[in-house]
Amino acid sequence: MVGAGYVGIPTAVTLSHFGYSVIVAERDLSRLGELRAGRSPIREEGLDELLAEGIAAGLLTFTDNATEAAADADVVFLCVATPQGNGGEADITYIIDAATSISAALRPGSIVVNKSTVPVGTAARVQVALGRDDVFVVSNPEFLREGTAVHDSLHAERIVAGSDDPRHAEIVVQLFADTGAAVVITDTASAETIKYAANAFLATKLSFMNAMAAFCEEVGADVRDVRLGMGHDHRIGMDFLNPGPGWGGSCLPKDTAALLYMSQINNFDFPLLAGAIETNERQLARMVSKIEEAAGGLDGRTIAAWGLTFKANTDDRRSSPAIDIVQRLAARGAIVQAYDPTVAPGQVYADLDGVSVMSSPRDAARGAHCLAILTEWSEFSLVDLADIYSQMEHAAIVDCRNLLSAATVREAGFSYQGVGIR
Ligand code: UDX
């Protein structure tokens, strides 16, 4: 396994749990030290247990040297980062560097798997970088959600494997046989496209619901009931229909931008996808307007922000709508007091310039003119509203996650604004 990140670690522990011997290569020495000590450097439910299990069984080992990890392997998974380039494209420098560096060490007949999300055509470029006709490339995209990555990996719904020769894809599929997942074996371009199609579809679904939420506010409808009425149709489904402050995270924004970029360079006009991205941008701006209105302005006003991660049950703030919103509030002159269970006060954070990190929801609310709920941490629905009321300068709540009950909040004396609800 080359790369111990959000994809590499859950995949490694899943394979060791299934009985395979896995050696993980990670260049970041502090991350490596954590892993060797059996501690997960990322917050994922169930990861510490599977790490301990794999290490104790002698099936899970770690190195800082990708070439050493690759030398004895039948299958090498490339799980390195593919950051967003300047034009929106996914940058595959790390993938190509990894392929180039391990090439000479690989056993004849071994398989190199692209597990990172990579532009269509990358499998062919990795084959060229390897420069070997006795080593084979398989594209095996990952569909893990952060926070439930271990569960998603152990109980995958589908395994997609693309290769020039289906026998090589089959070898990769077999590794995950214990998941009981549906199997899709295809060519490399289709496997690579599937990942972008899935994430762009999910993003479009969310943008559609966020737009419907805005529509509901205009006509006096309740988007939560609209969701129920839609979702019982199995062709639509209940999942991914909750409106929010906008979608974020390390995948949806990056993958939609990359798919739009690939469409443009292939002279394919994709207004639907461009619209989904534009709608997300508008959703963030709409949340800031709601907060501004509820607080009676922004300049010099104190805003309590509950939640900074891009969703609950993760410590990841990459492309977090909450970060985007608190930065916009601060830029407009607001005094932002933020609380998140995964962000410790008293430290400097590059993404939280101009934002005060507090040690409790109560502290964040002190003296605030508006309380904005930005991430759906369950602890926020358990707070003593009367106590929060007593802390605030002006009792207004903007609930960007529809986490609280409007009736209960209003009974406690607050003004309440959700997303797409009366
Ligand atoms: C996503 C895909 O779900 C996963 O299959 C892929 O492998 C990686 O990208 P993840 O980034 O962990 O996973 O986040 P996800 O749970 O999909 O949520 C994405 C964003 O949508 C978050 O900002 C979340 O808050 C938002 N969201 C999700 C909603 O606003 N409403 C919903 O109903 C669901």
CSV table of C-alpha atoms and ligand atoms in Angstrom, one decimal:
chain,number,residue,atom,x,y,z
A,1,MET,CA,0.0,0.0,0.0
A,2,VAL,CA,1.7,3.2,-1.1
A,3,GLY,CA,0.3,6.1,0.9
A,4,ALA,CA,-1.3,6.0,4.3
A,5,GLY,CA,-4.1,8.5,4.0
A,6,TYR,CA,-7.9,8.4,4.1
A,7,VAL,CA,-8.0,5.7,1.4
A,8,GLY,CA,-4.7,3.8,2.1
A,9,ILE,CA,-5.2,3.1,5.8
A,10,PRO,CA,-8.8,1.8,5.7
A,11,THR,CA,-7.9,-0.4,2.7
A,12,ALA,CA,-4.8,-1.7,4.4
A,13,VAL,CA,-6.6,-2.8,7.6
A,14,THR,CA,-9.5,-4.3,5.5
A,15,LEU,CA,-7.1,-6.5,3.6
A,16,SER,CA,-5.2,-7.5,6.7
A,17,HIS,CA,-8.5,-8.3,8.4
A,18,PHE,CA,-9.3,-10.5,5.4
A,19,GLY,CA,-6.0,-12.4,6.1
A,20,TYR,CA,-3.6,-10.8,3.5
A,21,SER,CA,-0.2,-9.7,4.5
A,22,VAL,CA,0.0,-5.9,3.9
A,23,ILE,CA,3.0,-3.6,4.0
A,24,VAL,CA,2.2,0.1,4.1
A,25,ALA,CA,4.6,2.7,2.8
A,26,GLU,CA,4.3,6.3,4.2
A,27,ARG,CA,6.8,9.1,3.7
A,28,ASP,CA,5.5,11.3,6.5
A,29,LEU,CA,7.6,10.1,9.5
A,30,SER,CA,5.3,11.3,12.2
A,31,ARG,CA,2.3,9.6,10.5
A,32,LEU,CA,4.5,6.5,10.2
A,33,GLY,CA,5.4,6.6,13.9
A,34,GLU,CA,1.7,6.8,14.9
A,35,LEU,CA,0.8,3.8,12.7
A,36,ARG,CA,3.7,1.7,14.0
A,37,ALA,CA,2.5,2.4,17.5
A,38,GLY,CA,-0.9,1.2,16.5
A,39,ARG,CA,-2.5,4.6,16.6
A,40,SER,CA,-4.5,5.9,13.7
A,41,PRO,CA,-3.5,9.3,12.4
A,42,ILE,CA,-7.0,9.8,11.1
A,43,ARG,CA,-10.3,9.7,13.0
A,44,GLU,CA,-12.3,6.8,11.7
A,45,GLU,CA,-14.7,4.6,13.6
A,46,GLY,CA,-13.2,1.1,14.1
A,47,LEU,CA,-9.8,1.8,12.7
A,48,ASP,CA,-7.8,1.5,15.9
A,49,GLU,CA,-9.2,-1.9,16.6
A,50,LEU,CA,-8.4,-3.2,13.1
A,51,LEU,CA,-4.9,-1.7,13.2
A,52,ALA,CA,-4.2,-3.5,16.5
A,53,GLU,CA,-5.6,-6.7,15.1
A,54,GLY,CA,-3.5,-6.5,11.9
A,55,ILE,CA,-0.3,-5.6,13.9
A,56,ALA,CA,-0.8,-8.3,16.5
A,57,ALA,CA,-1.4,-10.9,13.8
A,58,GLY,CA,1.8,-9.9,12.1
A,59,LEU,CA,-0.1,-9.1,8.9
A,60,LEU,CA,0.3,-5.4,9.0
A,61,THR,CA,3.7,-3.7,8.8
A,62,PHE,CA,4.9,-0.2,7.9
A,63,THR,CA,7.9,1.3,6.1
A,64,ASP,CA,8.9,4.8,4.9
A,65,ASN,CA,10.2,3.2,1.6
A,66,ALA,CA,7.7,2.5,-1.2
A,67,THR,CA,10.2,0.5,-3.2
A,68,GLU,CA,10.8,-1.8,-0.2
A,69,ALA,CA,7.0,-2.2,0.2
A,70,ALA,CA,6.6,-3.0,-3.5
A,71,ALA,CA,9.4,-5.4,-3.9
A,72,ASP,CA,7.7,-8.5,-2.4
A,73,ALA,CA,4.1,-7.6,-3.4
A,74,ASP,CA,1.8,-9.5,-5.7
A,75,VAL,CA,-0.4,-6.4,-5.8
A,76,VAL,CA,0.6,-2.8,-5.2
A,77,PHE,CA,-2.1,-0.2,-4.4
A,78,LEU,CA,-1.3,3.4,-5.2
A,79,CYS,CA,-3.2,5.5,-2.6
A,80,VAL,CA,-1.4,8.8,-2.8
A,81,ALA,CA,-3.0,12.2,-3.0
A,82,THR,CA,-4.3,13.7,-6.3
A,83,PRO,CA,-4.7,17.4,-5.4
A,84,GLN,CA,-6.6,19.8,-7.5
A,85,GLY,CA,-4.5,21.7,-10.0
A,86,ASN,CA,-4.9,25.3,-10.9
A,87,GLY,CA,-7.4,24.7,-13.8
A,88,GLY,CA,-9.5,22.3,-11.8
A,89,GLU,CA,-7.8,19.2,-13.1
A,90,ALA,CA,-6.6,16.5,-10.8
A,91,ASP,CA,-2.8,16.6,-10.4
A,92,ILE,CA,-1.3,13.1,-10.8
A,93,THR,CA,2.3,14.0,-10.1
A,94,TYR,CA,2.4,11.8,-6.9
A,95,ILE,CA,1.0,8.8,-8.7
A,96,ILE,CA,3.5,9.0,-11.6
A,97,ASP,CA,6.3,9.6,-9.1
A,98,ALA,CA,5.3,6.6,-7.1
A,99,ALA,CA,5.0,4.4,-10.2
A,100,THR,CA,8.4,5.5,-11.4
A,101,SER,CA,10.1,4.9,-8.1
A,102,ILE,CA,8.8,1.4,-7.6
A,103,SER,CA,9.1,0.2,-11.2
A,104,ALA,CA,12.5,-1.5,-11.0
A,105,ALA,CA,11.6,-3.3,-7.8
A,106,LEU,CA,8.4,-4.9,-8.9
A,107,ARG,CA,8.1,-8.7,-9.4
A,108,PRO,CA,7.3,-9.9,-12.9
A,109,GLY,CA,3.5,-10.5,-13.1
A,110,SER,CA,2.7,-8.2,-10.3
A,111,ILE,CA,-0.3,-5.8,-10.5
A,112,VAL,CA,-0.2,-2.1,-9.8
A,113,VAL,CA,-3.6,-0.7,-8.7
A,114,ASN,CA,-4.7,2.9,-9.0
A,115,LYS,CA,-7.0,3.4,-6.0
A,116,SER,CA,-6.6,7.2,-5.9
A,117,THR,CA,-9.2,9.2,-7.9
A,118,VAL,CA,-7.4,9.9,-11.1
A,119,PRO,CA,-8.3,11.5,-14.4
A,120,VAL,CA,-9.5,9.3,-17.2
A,121,GLY,CA,-6.5,8.0,-19.0
A,122,THR,CA,-4.2,7.7,-16.0
A,123,ALA,CA,-4.0,3.9,-16.0
A,124,ALA,CA,-2.3,4.2,-19.4
A,125,ARG,CA,0.1,6.9,-18.1
A,126,VAL,CA,1.0,4.7,-15.1
A,127,GLN,CA,1.8,1.8,-17.5
A,128,VAL,CA,4.1,4.1,-19.4
A,129,ALA,CA,5.7,5.4,-16.2
A,130,LEU,CA,6.3,1.8,-15.1
A,131,GLY,CA,8.0,1.1,-18.4
A,132,ARG,CA,7.4,-2.7,-18.0
A,133,ASP,CA,5.4,-5.1,-20.1
A,134,ASP,CA,5.4,-7.8,-17.4
A,135,VAL,CA,3.6,-5.6,-14.8
A,136,PHE,CA,-0.1,-4.8,-15.2
A,137,VAL,CA,-2.2,-1.8,-14.2
A,138,VAL,CA,-5.7,-2.1,-12.8
A,139,SER,CA,-8.0,0.8,-12.0
A,140,ASN,CA,-9.9,0.2,-8.8
A,141,PRO,CA,-11.6,3.4,-7.6
A,142,GLU,CA,-12.6,3.8,-3.9
A,143,PHE,CA,-16.0,4.9,-2.7
A,144,LEU,CA,-15.3,5.2,1.0
A,145,ARG,CA,-17.1,8.0,3.0
A,146,GLU,CA,-15.0,9.7,5.6
A,147,GLY,CA,-16.1,8.8,9.1
A,148,THR,CA,-17.5,5.4,8.0
A,149,ALA,CA,-14.5,4.4,5.9
A,150,VAL,CA,-13.8,1.2,7.7
A,151,HIS,CA,-17.4,0.0,7.6
A,152,ASP,CA,-17.6,1.1,3.9
A,153,SER,CA,-14.5,-0.8,3.1
A,154,LEU,CA,-15.4,-4.0,5.0
A,155,HIS,CA,-19.0,-4.0,3.6
A,156,ALA,CA,-18.4,-2.4,0.2
A,157,GLU,CA,-21.5,-2.2,-2.0
A,158,ARG,CA,-19.5,-2.7,-5.2
A,159,ILE,CA,-16.0,-3.3,-6.4
A,160,VAL,CA,-15.1,-1.7,-9.7
A,161,ALA,CA,-12.0,-3.0,-11.4
A,162,GLY,CA,-10.8,-1.9,-14.9
A,163,SER,CA,-8.0,-3.3,-16.9
A,164,ASP,CA,-6.9,-4.2,-20.4
A,165,ASP,CA,-7.1,-7.8,-19.5
A,166,PRO,CA,-10.1,-8.9,-17.3
A,167,ARG,CA,-7.9,-11.6,-15.7
A,168,HIS,CA,-5.9,-8.9,-14.0
A,169,ALA,CA,-9.1,-7.1,-12.8
A,170,GLU,CA,-10.3,-10.4,-11.5
A,171,ILE,CA,-7.3,-10.8,-9.2
A,172,VAL,CA,-8.0,-7.4,-7.6
A,173,VAL,CA,-11.7,-8.3,-7.2
A,174,GLN,CA,-10.8,-11.5,-5.5
A,175,LEU,CA,-9.0,-9.7,-2.7
A,176,PHE,CA,-12.3,-8.1,-1.7
A,177,ALA,CA,-14.4,-11.3,-2.1
A,178,ASP,CA,-15.2,-11.3,1.6
A,179,THR,CA,-17.1,-8.0,1.3
A,180,GLY,CA,-19.8,-9.7,-0.7
A,181,ALA,CA,-19.9,-6.7,-2.9
A,182,ALA,CA,-21.4,-6.5,-6.4
A,183,VAL,CA,-18.6,-6.7,-9.0
A,184,VAL,CA,-18.1,-4.5,-12.1
A,185,ILE,CA,-15.2,-5.5,-14.3
A,186,THR,CA,-14.6,-3.2,-17.1
A,187,ASP,CA,-11.9,-1.3,-19.1
A,188,THR,CA,-9.7,1.2,-17.4
A,189,ALA,CA,-11.3,4.4,-18.9
A,190,SER,CA,-14.8,3.2,-17.7
A,191,ALA,CA,-13.5,2.4,-14.2
A,192,GLU,CA,-11.9,5.8,-14.0
A,193,THR,CA,-15.1,7.5,-15.2
A,194,ILE,CA,-17.3,5.6,-12.8
A,195,LYS,CA,-15.7,7.3,-9.8
A,196,TYR,CA,-16.3,10.8,-11.3
A,197,ALA,CA,-19.8,9.9,-12.4
A,198,ALA,CA,-20.7,8.7,-8.9
A,199,ASN,CA,-19.4,11.7,-7.0
A,200,ALA,CA,-20.7,14.2,-9.6
A,201,PHE,CA,-24.1,12.5,-9.4
A,202,LEU,CA,-24.2,12.8,-5.6
A,203,ALA,CA,-23.1,16.4,-5.8
A,204,THR,CA,-25.8,17.2,-8.3
A,205,LYS,CA,-28.4,15.4,-6.1
A,206,LEU,CA,-27.4,17.6,-3.2
A,207,SER,CA,-27.4,20.8,-5.3
A,208,PHE,CA,-30.9,19.9,-6.5
A,209,MET,CA,-32.1,19.5,-2.9
A,210,ASN,CA,-30.4,22.7,-1.8
A,211,ALA,CA,-32.2,24.5,-4.7
A,212,MET,CA,-35.5,22.9,-3.8
A,213,ALA,CA,-34.9,24.1,-0.2
A,214,ALA,CA,-34.6,27.7,-1.4
A,215,PHE,CA,-37.8,27.1,-3.5
A,216,CYS,CA,-39.6,25.7,-0.5
A,217,GLU,CA,-38.8,28.9,1.5
A,218,GLU,CA,-40.3,31.0,-1.3
A,219,VAL,CA,-43.6,29.1,-1.5
A,220,GLY,CA,-43.9,28.2,2.2
A,221,ALA,CA,-43.3,24.5,1.8
A,222,ASP,CA,-41.3,22.3,4.2
A,223,VAL,CA,-38.3,20.6,2.4
A,224,ARG,CA,-38.2,17.8,5.1
A,225,ASP,CA,-41.7,16.7,4.1
A,226,VAL,CA,-40.8,17.2,0.4
A,227,ARG,CA,-37.8,14.9,1.0
A,228,LEU,CA,-40.0,12.2,2.5
A,229,GLY,CA,-42.5,12.4,-0.2
A,230,MET,CA,-39.8,12.1,-2.9
A,231,GLY,CA,-37.6,9.6,-1.1
A,232,HIS,CA,-40.2,6.9,-0.7
A,233,ASP,CA,-40.0,6.5,-4.5
A,234,HIS,CA,-37.3,3.8,-4.7
A,235,ARG,CA,-36.1,5.3,-7.9
A,236,ILE,CA,-35.1,8.5,-6.0
A,237,GLY,CA,-34.3,7.0,-2.5
A,238,MET,CA,-34.0,8.8,0.9
A,239,ASP,CA,-30.3,9.1,1.0
A,240,PHE,CA,-28.4,12.3,0.1
A,241,LEU,CA,-31.5,14.4,0.1
A,242,ASN,CA,-30.8,16.5,3.2
A,243,PRO,CA,-30.3,20.1,2.4
A,244,GLY,CA,-27.4,21.8,4.1
A,245,PRO,CA,-25.0,24.7,3.9
A,246,GLY,CA,-23.6,23.3,0.7
A,247,TRP,CA,-21.5,20.2,0.0
A,248,GLY,CA,-17.8,19.9,0.7
A,249,GLY,CA,-15.1,17.6,1.8
A,250,SER,CA,-12.0,16.3,0.0
A,251,CYS,CA,-13.9,14.6,-2.8
A,252,LEU,CA,-17.1,16.1,-4.1
A,253,PRO,CA,-15.7,19.6,-4.8
A,254,LYS,CA,-12.4,18.3,-6.3
A,255,ASP,CA,-14.0,15.6,-8.4
A,256,THR,CA,-16.8,17.8,-9.8
A,257,ALA,CA,-14.2,20.4,-10.8
A,258,ALA,CA,-12.0,17.7,-12.4
A,259,LEU,CA,-14.9,16.2,-14.3
A,260,LEU,CA,-15.9,19.7,-15.6
A,261,TYR,CA,-12.2,20.3,-16.6
A,262,MET,CA,-12.1,16.9,-18.5
A,263,SER,CA,-15.3,17.7,-20.2
A,264,GLN,CA,-14.0,21.1,-21.3
A,265,ILE,CA,-10.7,19.7,-22.7
A,266,ASN,CA,-12.7,17.1,-24.6
A,267,ASN,CA,-15.0,19.8,-26.1
A,268,PHE,CA,-18.0,18.4,-24.2
A,269,ASP,CA,-20.4,21.1,-22.9
A,270,PHE,CA,-21.7,19.9,-19.5
A,271,PRO,CA,-24.1,22.7,-18.2
A,272,LEU,CA,-25.8,20.4,-15.8
A,273,LEU,CA,-22.6,19.8,-13.9
A,274,ALA,CA,-21.6,23.4,-14.1
A,275,GLY,CA,-25.0,24.3,-12.7
A,276,ALA,CA,-24.5,21.9,-9.7
A,277,ILE,CA,-21.2,23.6,-8.9
A,278,GLU,CA,-22.7,27.1,-9.3
A,279,THR,CA,-25.7,26.1,-7.1
A,280,ASN,CA,-23.3,25.0,-4.4
A,281,GLU,CA,-21.6,28.4,-4.5
A,282,ARG,CA,-25.0,30.1,-4.2
A,283,GLN,CA,-25.9,27.9,-1.3
A,284,LEU,CA,-22.9,29.1,0.7
A,285,ALA,CA,-23.7,32.7,-0.1
A,286,ARG,CA,-27.4,32.2,0.9
A,287,MET,CA,-26.3,30.8,4.3
A,288,VAL,CA,-24.1,34.0,4.9
A,289,SER,CA,-27.2,36.2,4.0
A,290,LYS,CA,-29.4,34.3,6.4
A,291,ILE,CA,-26.8,34.7,9.2
A,292,GLU,CA,-26.4,38.4,8.3
A,293,GLU,CA,-30.2,39.0,8.5
A,294,ALA,CA,-30.6,37.0,11.7
A,295,ALA,CA,-27.7,38.9,13.4
A,296,GLY,CA,-28.9,42.3,12.2
A,297,GLY,CA,-25.8,42.8,10.2
A,298,LEU,CA,-22.2,41.4,10.3
A,299,ASP,CA,-19.8,44.2,10.8
A,300,GLY,CA,-18.9,44.3,14.5
A,301,ARG,CA,-21.5,41.6,15.3
A,302,THR,CA,-20.6,38.5,17.2
A,303,ILE,CA,-21.4,35.2,15.5
A,304,ALA,CA,-21.3,31.8,17.3
A,305,ALA,CA,-20.4,29.1,14.8
A,306,TRP,CA,-21.1,25.5,15.9
A,307,GLY,CA,-19.1,23.0,13.8
A,308,LEU,CA,-16.1,23.5,11.5
A,309,THR,CA,-15.6,20.1,9.9
A,310,PHE,CA,-17.2,19.4,6.5
A,311,LYS,CA,-19.7,17.0,8.1
A,312,ALA,CA,-20.1,15.3,11.5
A,313,ASN,CA,-18.0,12.3,12.7
A,314,THR,CA,-14.8,13.4,10.9
A,315,ASP,CA,-12.0,15.7,11.9
A,316,ASP,CA,-11.5,16.8,8.2
A,317,ARG,CA,-11.9,20.5,7.4
A,318,ARG,CA,-10.7,20.3,3.8
A,319,SER,CA,-13.2,22.2,1.5
A,320,SER,CA,-15.5,22.5,4.5
A,321,PRO,CA,-18.6,24.6,3.9
A,322,ALA,CA,-18.3,25.7,7.5
A,323,ILE,CA,-14.8,27.0,7.0
A,324,ASP,CA,-15.9,28.8,3.9
A,325,ILE,CA,-18.8,30.4,5.8
A,326,VAL,CA,-16.8,31.5,8.9
A,327,GLN,CA,-14.2,33.0,6.6
A,328,ARG,CA,-16.8,35.0,4.7
A,329,LEU,CA,-18.3,36.2,8.0
A,330,ALA,CA,-14.9,37.3,9.3
A,331,ALA,CA,-14.1,39.0,6.0
A,332,ARG,CA,-17.4,41.0,6.4
A,333,GLY,CA,-16.2,42.3,9.9
A,334,ALA,CA,-18.0,39.7,12.1
A,335,ILE,CA,-16.4,38.5,15.3
A,336,VAL,CA,-16.6,34.8,14.9
A,337,GLN,CA,-16.5,32.5,17.9
A,338,ALA,CA,-16.3,28.9,16.7
A,339,TYR,CA,-16.6,25.6,18.5
A,340,ASP,CA,-16.0,22.1,17.0
A,341,PRO,CA,-15.4,18.9,19.0
A,342,THR,CA,-12.3,18.1,16.9
A,343,VAL,CA,-10.7,21.6,17.0
A,344,ALA,CA,-8.7,22.4,20.2
A,345,PRO,CA,-8.6,26.0,21.3
A,346,GLY,CA,-5.3,27.8,21.9
A,347,GLN,CA,-3.6,26.8,18.7
A,348,VAL,CA,-3.0,28.5,15.4
A,349,TYR,CA,-4.9,27.1,12.4
A,350,ALA,CA,-4.2,28.3,8.8
A,351,ASP,CA,-7.8,27.9,7.8
A,352,LEU,CA,-9.1,29.8,10.8
A,353,ASP,CA,-7.4,33.1,10.5
A,354,GLY,CA,-9.6,35.7,12.2
A,355,VAL,CA,-11.8,33.1,13.9
A,356,SER,CA,-11.6,32.5,17.7
A,357,VAL,CA,-11.8,28.8,18.6
A,358,MET,CA,-13.7,28.2,21.8
A,359,SER,CA,-13.8,25.2,24.1
A,360,SER,CA,-17.5,24.6,24.3
A,361,PRO,CA,-20.8,25.4,22.5
A,362,ARG,CA,-21.7,27.6,25.5
A,363,ASP,CA,-18.5,29.6,25.3
A,364,ALA,CA,-19.0,30.1,21.6
A,365,ALA,CA,-22.5,31.5,22.2
A,366,ARG,CA,-21.4,34.1,24.8
A,367,GLY,CA,-22.3,37.6,23.7
A,368,ALA,CA,-23.4,36.4,20.2
A,369,HIS,CA,-25.9,38.1,18.0
A,370,CYS,CA,-26.6,34.9,16.1
A,371,LEU,CA,-25.8,31.2,16.5
A,372,ALA,CA,-25.1,29.4,13.2
A,373,ILE,CA,-25.1,25.6,13.2
A,374,LEU,CA,-22.8,24.6,10.4
A,375,THR,CA,-22.0,20.9,11.1
A,376,GLU,CA,-24.5,18.3,12.3
A,377,TRP,CA,-22.6,17.1,15.4
A,378,SER,CA,-25.2,15.2,17.5
A,379,GLU,CA,-24.0,17.0,20.7
A,380,PHE,CA,-25.5,20.2,19.3
A,381,SER,CA,-29.0,18.8,19.5
A,382,LEU,CA,-28.4,17.9,23.2
A,383,VAL,CA,-27.6,21.4,24.5
A,384,ASP,CA,-29.6,23.1,27.2
A,385,LEU,CA,-31.3,25.8,25.0
A,386,ALA,CA,-32.3,27.9,28.1
A,387,ASP,CA,-28.6,28.1,29.1
A,388,ILE,CA,-27.5,29.0,25.6
A,389,TYR,CA,-30.2,31.7,25.5
A,390,SER,CA,-28.9,33.2,28.7
A,391,GLN,CA,-25.4,33.5,27.1
A,392,MET,CA,-26.4,35.3,23.9
A,393,GLU,CA,-26.8,39.0,23.2
A,394,HIS,CA,-29.5,38.4,20.6
A,395,ALA,CA,-31.4,35.1,20.6
A,396,ALA,CA,-31.2,34.1,16.9
A,397,ILE,CA,-30.4,30.7,15.5
A,398,VAL,CA,-29.6,29.9,11.9
A,399,ASP,CA,-29.6,26.1,11.6
A,400,CYS,CA,-27.8,25.3,8.3
A,401,ARG,CA,-28.2,21.5,9.0
A,402,ASN,CA,-31.9,21.5,10.1
A,403,LEU,CA,-30.6,19.7,13.2
A,404,LEU,CA,-32.8,21.3,15.8
A,405,SER,CA,-36.6,21.3,16.1
A,406,ALA,CA,-37.9,24.7,15.0
A,407,ALA,CA,-40.8,24.5,17.5
A,408,THR,CA,-38.5,23.7,20.5
A,409,VAL,CA,-36.1,26.4,19.6
A,410,ARG,CA,-38.8,29.0,19.2
A,411,GLU,CA,-40.4,27.9,22.5
A,412,ALA,CA,-37.1,28.6,24.1
A,413,GLY,CA,-37.4,32.2,22.9
A,414,PHE,CA,-35.1,32.2,19.9
A,415,SER,CA,-35.8,33.3,16.4
A,416,TYR,CA,-35.2,30.2,14.2
A,417,GLN,CA,-34.2,29.9,10.5
A,418,GLY,CA,-33.5,26.5,9.0
A,419,VAL,CA,-32.9,25.5,5.4
A,420,GLY,CA,-36.0,25.1,3.3
A,421,ILE,CA,-38.4,25.0,6.3
A,422,ARG,CA,-41.0,27.4,7.6
B,1,UDX,C1,-17.8,11.2,-0.7
B,1,UDX,C2,-18.6,10.0,-1.3
B,1,UDX,O1,-19.8,9.9,-0.6
B,1,UDX,C3,-17.8,8.8,-1.3
B,1,UDX,O2,-18.4,7.7,-2.0
B,1,UDX,C4,-16.5,9.1,-2.0
B,1,UDX,O3,-15.6,8.0,-2.0
B,1,UDX,C5,-15.8,10.3,-1.4
B,1,UDX,O4,-16.6,11.4,-1.4
B,1,UDX,P1,-17.3,12.1,1.8
B,1,UDX,O5,-16.3,13.1,1.1
B,1,UDX,O6,-16.8,11.3,2.9
B,1,UDX,O7,-17.6,10.9,0.7
B,1,UDX,O8,-18.6,12.8,2.1
B,1,UDX,P2,-20.1,12.6,2.0
B,1,UDX,O9,-20.6,11.8,3.2
B,1,UDX,O10,-20.5,12.0,0.7
B,1,UDX,O11,-20.7,14.1,2.1
B,1,UDX,C6,-20.3,15.0,1.2
B,1,UDX,C7,-20.9,16.4,1.5
B,1,UDX,O12,-22.3,16.4,1.3
B,1,UDX,C8,-20.7,16.8,3.0
B,1,UDX,O13,-20.4,18.2,3.0
B,1,UDX,C9,-22.0,16.5,3.6
B,1,UDX,O14,-22.3,17.4,4.7
B,1,UDX,C10,-23.0,16.8,2.4
B,1,UDX,N1,-24.3,16.2,2.5
B,1,UDX,C11,-24.4,14.8,2.4
B,1,UDX,C12,-25.4,16.9,2.6
B,1,UDX,O15,-25.4,18.2,2.7
B,1,UDX,N2,-26.6,16.3,2.7
B,1,UDX,C13,-26.8,14.9,2.6
B,1,UDX,O16,-27.9,14.4,2.6
B,1,UDX,C14,-25.6,14.2,2.5
